[in-house]
């Protein structure tokens, strides 16, 4: 028999059983992808074992199973920077059908809540950082929008149970079967973080555009219903057309399912995702070509954001002044962003 990690057993002392909680310092983990292996389902051969999980195994002890009012969280840090947070807190159930439909969309990318039991628990961190912020129902067929794996180095895990905190450091090491050095992996990680952040900026811009267009259209329709003429509706339509052209430079809303990009042209957000797939495709330092392409994409994004700012500062401000003159509330670009 091969037992992948006996940390809890090796660190166990009799006094732990009387404690409310205890975090066992994780052992070093390697940036490897073992895959599923056998033994995971009923059809697997009986003589094939199951590979260990991909990630850092964090063992911790809880004397009692947490109740509804109890709080358990696990946080991963790099230095003083918080990388991920996992908690027992569950999302609030929506009140109506519309919120429920939107909640299903958000829950696809939300961190799954912890479900610890009394005794020794094991949590596996997949070595990934926070996900990019994406517009609802965004679809990517090529590349990847998954958050990147961290590079080799020393990290810290913090377990908090009802306000009582316990932390421990651990090490992430390069794949021993590979040729990448810690410096190579750091360079890769730094570029993947930058790509993730630029993808987030792209989709925050998209959500802002959609939010402003929807508000402006509603104001135009309301003005028409109140018998205040069609001037605001016409201006709302013009504003929406300008914003729509900018949105089409960032993303293609016609891409709604996998392989739609065969029929509809992918835009800037897909270029970032494709580059992330190339850079993160293997444990290696980013190539000069990847760095050059990244710079080109950043330049395109900067130009688009400058154009969007000009429309929001100019056209939207003019529209809001006309709205204020009519005695109606102004448009405020503040989309709901789930992180």
GROMACS .gro file of C-alpha atoms in nm:
model
  339
    1UNK     CA    1   0.000   0.000   0.000
    2UNK     CA    2   0.115   0.355  -0.075
    3UNK     CA    3  -0.027   0.628   0.152
    4UNK     CA    4   0.029   0.962  -0.016
    5UNK     CA    5   0.038   1.188   0.290
    6UNK     CA    6   0.054   1.093   0.657
    7UNK     CA    7   0.107   1.447   0.784
    8UNK     CA    8  -0.184   1.435   1.031
    9UNK     CA    9  -0.061   1.105   1.174
   10UNK     CA   10   0.301   1.214   1.198
   11UNK     CA   11   0.206   1.546   1.363
   12UNK     CA   12  -0.050   1.396   1.599
   13UNK     CA   13  -0.005   1.425   1.974
   14UNK     CA   14  -0.259   1.323   2.233
   15UNK     CA   15  -0.334   1.681   2.340
   16UNK     CA   16  -0.474   1.762   1.994
   17UNK     CA   17  -0.788   1.560   2.074
   18UNK     CA   18  -0.880   1.814   2.341
   19UNK     CA   19  -0.834   2.118   2.117
   20UNK     CA   20  -1.117   2.284   1.927
   21UNK     CA   21  -0.903   2.303   1.612
   22UNK     CA   22  -0.550   2.240   1.491
   23UNK     CA   23  -0.375   2.306   1.160
   24UNK     CA   24  -0.105   2.056   1.064
   25UNK     CA   25   0.180   2.220   0.865
   26UNK     CA   26   0.159   2.093   0.504
   27UNK     CA   27   0.454   1.914   0.355
   28UNK     CA   28   0.620   2.045   0.038
   29UNK     CA   29   0.420   2.003  -0.283
   30UNK     CA   30   0.537   1.973  -0.641
   31UNK     CA   31   0.391   2.148  -0.946
   32UNK     CA   32   0.288   1.824  -1.111
   33UNK     CA   33  -0.029   1.705  -1.280
   34UNK     CA   34  -0.080   1.341  -1.196
   35UNK     CA   35  -0.412   1.301  -1.376
   36UNK     CA   36  -0.696   1.081  -1.259
   37UNK     CA   37  -0.528   0.743  -1.251
   38UNK     CA   38  -0.717   0.423  -1.185
   39UNK     CA   39  -0.924   0.317  -0.891
   40UNK     CA   40  -1.153   0.618  -0.906
   41UNK     CA   41  -1.466   0.446  -1.034
   42UNK     CA   42  -1.633   0.107  -1.050
   43UNK     CA   43  -1.492   0.026  -1.394
   44UNK     CA   44  -1.127   0.087  -1.302
   45UNK     CA   45  -0.904  -0.222  -1.285
   46UNK     CA   46  -0.873  -0.359  -0.934
   47UNK     CA   47  -0.494  -0.372  -0.954
   48UNK     CA   48  -0.451  -0.002  -1.043
   49UNK     CA   49  -0.408   0.254  -0.767
   50UNK     CA   50  -0.545   0.605  -0.747
   51UNK     CA   51  -0.307   0.894  -0.802
   52UNK     CA   52  -0.275   1.161  -0.533
   53UNK     CA   53  -0.467   1.486  -0.588
   54UNK     CA   54  -0.300   1.766  -0.781
   55UNK     CA   55  -0.216   2.034  -0.529
   56UNK     CA   56  -0.115   2.113  -0.172
   57UNK     CA   57  -0.275   1.883   0.085
   58UNK     CA   58  -0.380   2.074   0.397
   59UNK     CA   59  -0.481   1.859   0.695
   60UNK     CA   60  -0.659   2.008   0.996
   61UNK     CA   61  -0.843   1.886   1.305
   62UNK     CA   62  -1.185   1.995   1.429
   63UNK     CA   63  -1.314   1.859   1.756
   64UNK     CA   64  -1.677   1.912   1.651
   65UNK     CA   65  -1.858   1.937   1.322
   66UNK     CA   66  -1.926   2.308   1.249
   67UNK     CA   67  -2.285   2.418   1.294
   68UNK     CA   68  -2.476   2.674   1.091
   69UNK     CA   69  -2.351   2.959   1.310
   70UNK     CA   70  -1.989   2.840   1.309
   71UNK     CA   71  -1.732   2.982   1.070
   72UNK     CA   72  -1.435   2.796   0.921
   73UNK     CA   73  -1.207   2.948   0.659
   74UNK     CA   74  -0.883   2.856   0.485
   75UNK     CA   75  -0.674   3.131   0.327
   76UNK     CA   76  -0.361   3.102   0.115
   77UNK     CA   77  -0.100   3.379   0.125
   78UNK     CA   78   0.212   3.468  -0.069
   79UNK     CA   79   0.402   3.696   0.164
   80UNK     CA   80   0.138   3.948   0.269
   81UNK     CA   81  -0.077   3.899  -0.043
   82UNK     CA   82  -0.396   3.696  -0.011
   83UNK     CA   83  -0.424   3.450  -0.301
   84UNK     CA   84  -0.741   3.250  -0.225
   85UNK     CA   85  -1.009   3.218   0.042
   86UNK     CA   86  -1.228   2.915   0.107
   87UNK     CA   87  -1.502   2.920   0.373
   88UNK     CA   88  -1.796   2.722   0.505
   89UNK     CA   89  -2.020   3.017   0.422
   90UNK     CA   90  -2.278   2.928   0.162
   91UNK     CA   91  -2.429   3.179  -0.084
   92UNK     CA   92  -2.761   3.333   0.014
   93UNK     CA   93  -3.049   3.169  -0.169
   94UNK     CA   94  -3.216   3.407  -0.416
   95UNK     CA   95  -3.566   3.531  -0.345
   96UNK     CA   96  -3.716   3.529  -0.692
   97UNK     CA   97  -3.679   3.339  -1.018
   98UNK     CA   98  -3.473   3.605  -1.193
   99UNK     CA   99  -3.220   3.620  -0.911
  100UNK     CA  100  -3.216   3.241  -0.903
  101UNK     CA  101  -3.129   3.224  -1.274
  102UNK     CA  102  -2.853   3.482  -1.229
  103UNK     CA  103  -2.731   3.296  -0.921
  104UNK     CA  104  -2.692   2.971  -1.115
  105UNK     CA  105  -2.470   3.154  -1.362
  106UNK     CA  106  -2.256   3.304  -1.085
  107UNK     CA  107  -2.232   2.980  -0.888
  108UNK     CA  108  -2.057   2.805  -1.177
  109UNK     CA  109  -1.740   3.001  -1.101
  110UNK     CA  110  -1.786   3.058  -0.728
  111UNK     CA  111  -1.558   2.879  -0.484
  112UNK     CA  112  -1.727   2.570  -0.341
  113UNK     CA  113  -1.788   2.606   0.034
  114UNK     CA  114  -1.587   2.397   0.275
  115UNK     CA  115  -1.775   2.105   0.429
  116UNK     CA  116  -1.557   1.991   0.721
  117UNK     CA  117  -1.656   1.716   0.962
  118UNK     CA  118  -1.555   1.635   1.317
  119UNK     CA  119  -1.204   1.487   1.328
  120UNK     CA  120  -0.922   1.515   1.076
  121UNK     CA  121  -1.013   1.693   0.752
  122UNK     CA  122  -0.817   1.729   0.430
  123UNK     CA  123  -0.838   2.025   0.195
  124UNK     CA  124  -0.649   2.030  -0.136
  125UNK     CA  125  -0.544   2.366  -0.277
  126UNK     CA  126  -0.498   2.337  -0.653
  127UNK     CA  127  -0.213   2.595  -0.645
  128UNK     CA  128  -0.422   2.841  -0.846
  129UNK     CA  129  -0.492   3.203  -0.760
  130UNK     CA  130  -0.813   3.405  -0.797
  131UNK     CA  131  -1.007   3.372  -1.121
  132UNK     CA  132  -1.041   3.658  -1.368
  133UNK     CA  133  -1.353   3.874  -1.355
  134UNK     CA  134  -1.569   3.777  -1.652
  135UNK     CA  135  -1.895   3.906  -1.793
  136UNK     CA  136  -2.191   3.671  -1.731
  137UNK     CA  137  -2.222   3.382  -1.978
  138UNK     CA  138  -1.880   3.449  -2.132
  139UNK     CA  139  -1.767   3.154  -2.348
  140UNK     CA  140  -1.409   3.068  -2.447
  141UNK     CA  141  -1.342   2.779  -2.681
  142UNK     CA  142  -0.967   2.822  -2.733
  143UNK     CA  143  -0.690   2.895  -2.486
  144UNK     CA  144  -0.775   2.920  -2.118
  145UNK     CA  145  -0.929   3.165  -1.875
  146UNK     CA  146  -0.848   2.946  -1.575
  147UNK     CA  147  -0.644   3.121  -1.304
  148UNK     CA  148  -0.271   3.041  -1.328
  149UNK     CA  149  -0.076   2.807  -1.105
  150UNK     CA  150   0.159   2.979  -0.864
  151UNK     CA  151   0.531   2.955  -0.918
  152UNK     CA  152   0.777   2.773  -0.697
  153UNK     CA  153   0.832   2.936  -0.360
  154UNK     CA  154   0.720   2.957   0.002
  155UNK     CA  155   0.353   3.020   0.085
  156UNK     CA  156   0.140   3.030   0.397
  157UNK     CA  157  -0.194   2.871   0.485
  158UNK     CA  158  -0.418   3.019   0.754
  159UNK     CA  159  -0.698   2.825   0.923
  160UNK     CA  160  -0.955   3.033   1.112
  161UNK     CA  161  -1.224   2.864   1.321
  162UNK     CA  162  -1.473   3.098   1.490
  163UNK     CA  163  -1.211   3.372   1.511
  164UNK     CA  164  -0.926   3.147   1.632
  165UNK     CA  165  -0.647   3.153   1.373
  166UNK     CA  166  -0.360   2.913   1.314
  167UNK     CA  167  -0.111   2.937   1.026
  168UNK     CA  168   0.180   2.744   0.879
  169UNK     CA  169   0.425   2.787   0.592
  170UNK     CA  170   0.482   2.537   0.315
  171UNK     CA  171   0.686   2.511  -0.002
  172UNK     CA  172   0.587   2.464  -0.364
  173UNK     CA  173   0.866   2.307  -0.568
  174UNK     CA  174   0.923   2.272  -0.945
  175UNK     CA  175   0.836   1.944  -1.112
  176UNK     CA  176   1.144   1.727  -1.049
  177UNK     CA  177   1.096   1.564  -1.388
  178UNK     CA  178   1.108   1.898  -1.571
  179UNK     CA  179   1.378   2.143  -1.671
  180UNK     CA  180   1.212   2.465  -1.552
  181UNK     CA  181   1.386   2.652  -1.273
  182UNK     CA  182   1.213   2.849  -0.999
  183UNK     CA  183   1.304   3.167  -1.190
  184UNK     CA  184   1.144   3.030  -1.508
  185UNK     CA  185   0.823   2.949  -1.322
  186UNK     CA  186   0.815   3.293  -1.161
  187UNK     CA  187   0.848   3.460  -1.501
  188UNK     CA  188   0.566   3.242  -1.633
  189UNK     CA  189   0.347   3.314  -1.330
  190UNK     CA  190   0.408   3.690  -1.354
  191UNK     CA  191   0.301   3.697  -1.718
  192UNK     CA  192  -0.005   3.479  -1.655
  193UNK     CA  193  -0.114   3.710  -1.372
  194UNK     CA  194  -0.075   4.008  -1.604
  195UNK     CA  195  -0.284   3.834  -1.873
  196UNK     CA  196  -0.550   3.746  -1.615
  197UNK     CA  197  -0.568   4.109  -1.498
  198UNK     CA  198  -0.594   4.245  -1.851
  199UNK     CA  199  -0.871   3.994  -1.929
  200UNK     CA  200  -1.051   4.113  -1.615
  201UNK     CA  201  -1.013   4.476  -1.722
  202UNK     CA  202  -1.154   4.387  -2.063
  203UNK     CA  203  -1.465   4.226  -1.919
  204UNK     CA  204  -1.518   4.495  -1.655
  205UNK     CA  205  -1.528   4.737  -1.949
  206UNK     CA  206  -1.781   4.510  -2.124
  207UNK     CA  207  -2.001   4.496  -1.813
  208UNK     CA  208  -1.981   4.874  -1.776
  209UNK     CA  209  -2.084   4.920  -2.139
  210UNK     CA  210  -2.380   4.685  -2.106
  211UNK     CA  211  -2.489   4.844  -1.780
  212UNK     CA  212  -2.479   5.199  -1.920
  213UNK     CA  213  -2.658   5.097  -2.239
  214UNK     CA  214  -2.934   4.925  -2.044
  215UNK     CA  215  -2.984   5.224  -1.814
  216UNK     CA  216  -2.985   5.472  -2.101
  217UNK     CA  217  -3.234   5.265  -2.300
  218UNK     CA  218  -3.465   5.236  -1.997
  219UNK     CA  219  -3.452   5.612  -1.940
  220UNK     CA  220  -3.533   5.676  -2.307
  221UNK     CA  221  -3.828   5.437  -2.294
  222UNK     CA  222  -3.951   5.585  -1.966
  223UNK     CA  223  -3.930   5.939  -2.105
  224UNK     CA  224  -4.136   5.831  -2.405
  225UNK     CA  225  -4.397   5.665  -2.181
  226UNK     CA  226  -4.423   5.981  -1.971
  227UNK     CA  227  -4.492   6.183  -2.284
  228UNK     CA  228  -4.172   6.387  -2.267
  229UNK     CA  229  -4.093   6.345  -2.633
  230UNK     CA  230  -3.850   6.111  -2.807
  231UNK     CA  231  -3.538   6.328  -2.775
  232UNK     CA  232  -3.398   6.127  -2.485
  233UNK     CA  233  -3.480   5.801  -2.657
  234UNK     CA  234  -3.294   5.914  -2.969
  235UNK     CA  235  -2.992   6.022  -2.764
  236UNK     CA  236  -3.000   5.693  -2.574
  237UNK     CA  237  -2.999   5.502  -2.901
  238UNK     CA  238  -2.703   5.704  -3.031
  239UNK     CA  239  -2.511   5.651  -2.706
  240UNK     CA  240  -2.588   5.279  -2.718
  241UNK     CA  241  -2.460   5.249  -3.075
  242UNK     CA  242  -2.129   5.413  -2.983
  243UNK     CA  243  -2.087   5.188  -2.683
  244UNK     CA  244  -2.186   4.883  -2.887
  245UNK     CA  245  -1.907   4.948  -3.136
  246UNK     CA  246  -1.656   4.966  -2.853
  247UNK     CA  247  -1.791   4.641  -2.701
  248UNK     CA  248  -1.741   4.464  -3.033
  249UNK     CA  249  -1.372   4.551  -3.019
  250UNK     CA  250  -1.342   4.370  -2.686
  251UNK     CA  251  -1.574   4.070  -2.719
  252UNK     CA  252  -1.818   3.913  -2.962
  253UNK     CA  253  -2.159   3.865  -2.792
  254UNK     CA  254  -2.261   3.622  -3.069
  255UNK     CA  255  -2.022   3.365  -2.921
  256UNK     CA  256  -2.265   3.194  -2.685
  257UNK     CA  257  -2.154   2.831  -2.701
  258UNK     CA  258  -1.841   2.627  -2.767
  259UNK     CA  259  -1.721   2.642  -3.126
  260UNK     CA  260  -1.933   2.950  -3.201
  261UNK     CA  261  -1.597   3.113  -3.271
  262UNK     CA  262  -1.589   2.910  -3.594
  263UNK     CA  263  -1.879   3.122  -3.720
  264UNK     CA  264  -1.826   3.448  -3.533
  265UNK     CA  265  -1.497   3.636  -3.516
  266UNK     CA  266  -1.325   3.618  -3.174
  267UNK     CA  267  -1.212   3.953  -3.039
  268UNK     CA  268  -0.957   4.088  -2.788
  269UNK     CA  269  -1.074   3.884  -2.489
  270UNK     CA  270  -1.022   3.560  -2.682
  271UNK     CA  271  -0.675   3.677  -2.784
  272UNK     CA  272  -0.583   3.713  -2.417
  273UNK     CA  273  -0.728   3.370  -2.337
  274UNK     CA  274  -0.542   3.208  -2.627
  275UNK     CA  275  -0.215   3.368  -2.518
  276UNK     CA  276  -0.271   3.239  -2.163
  277UNK     CA  277  -0.312   2.889  -2.306
  278UNK     CA  278   0.017   2.917  -2.493
  279UNK     CA  279   0.212   3.064  -2.200
  280UNK     CA  280   0.072   2.815  -1.948
  281UNK     CA  281   0.085   2.512  -2.174
  282UNK     CA  282   0.404   2.380  -2.016
  283UNK     CA  283   0.641   2.456  -1.728
  284UNK     CA  284   0.872   2.697  -1.904
  285UNK     CA  285   0.981   3.059  -1.924
  286UNK     CA  286   0.762   3.267  -2.159
  287UNK     CA  287   0.911   3.306  -2.505
  288UNK     CA  288   1.008   3.642  -2.652
  289UNK     CA  289   0.720   3.604  -2.899
  290UNK     CA  290   0.469   3.561  -2.616
  291UNK     CA  291   0.597   3.874  -2.444
  292UNK     CA  292   0.577   4.068  -2.769
  293UNK     CA  293   0.220   3.953  -2.836
  294UNK     CA  294   0.123   4.047  -2.480
  295UNK     CA  295   0.256   4.400  -2.532
  296UNK     CA  296   0.056   4.429  -2.855
  297UNK     CA  297  -0.265   4.317  -2.684
  298UNK     CA  298  -0.208   4.558  -2.397
  299UNK     CA  299  -0.169   4.843  -2.646
  300UNK     CA  300  -0.497   4.747  -2.813
  301UNK     CA  301  -0.673   4.732  -2.477
  302UNK     CA  302  -0.534   5.070  -2.371
  303UNK     CA  303  -0.663   5.230  -2.692
  304UNK     CA  304  -1.008   5.075  -2.646
  305UNK     CA  305  -1.030   5.183  -2.282
  306UNK     CA  306  -0.928   5.536  -2.379
  307UNK     CA  307  -1.205   5.543  -2.640
  308UNK     CA  308  -1.455   5.414  -2.384
  309UNK     CA  309  -1.345   5.678  -2.133
  310UNK     CA  310  -1.397   5.949  -2.394
  311UNK     CA  311  -1.753   5.830  -2.458
  312UNK     CA  312  -1.833   5.803  -2.087
  313UNK     CA  313  -1.679   6.143  -2.007
  314UNK     CA  314  -1.831   6.312  -2.312
  315UNK     CA  315  -2.141   6.151  -2.460
  316UNK     CA  316  -2.267   6.001  -2.136
  317UNK     CA  317  -2.215   6.329  -1.949
  318UNK     CA  318  -2.411   6.515  -2.218
  319UNK     CA  319  -2.686   6.255  -2.199
  320UNK     CA  320  -2.702   6.283  -1.820
  321UNK     CA  321  -2.731   6.660  -1.841
  322UNK     CA  322  -3.027   6.619  -2.075
  323UNK     CA  323  -3.175   6.362  -1.836
  324UNK     CA  324  -3.130   6.600  -1.541
  325UNK     CA  325  -3.298   6.879  -1.734
  326UNK     CA  326  -3.598   6.651  -1.783
  327UNK     CA  327  -3.616   6.581  -1.410
  328UNK     CA  328  -3.522   6.215  -1.436
  329UNK     CA  329  -3.241   6.022  -1.259
  330UNK     CA  330  -2.904   6.009  -1.434
  331UNK     CA  331  -2.714   5.702  -1.557
  332UNK     CA  332  -2.440   5.570  -1.330
  333UNK     CA  333  -2.199   5.309  -1.467
  334UNK     CA  334  -2.181   5.062  -1.179
  335UNK     CA  335  -2.231   4.703  -1.295
  336UNK     CA  336  -2.266   4.419  -1.045
  337UNK     CA  337  -1.930   4.244  -1.047
  338UNK     CA  338  -1.888   3.904  -0.882
  339UNK     CA  339  -1.533   3.815  -0.778
   0.00000   0.00000   0.00000
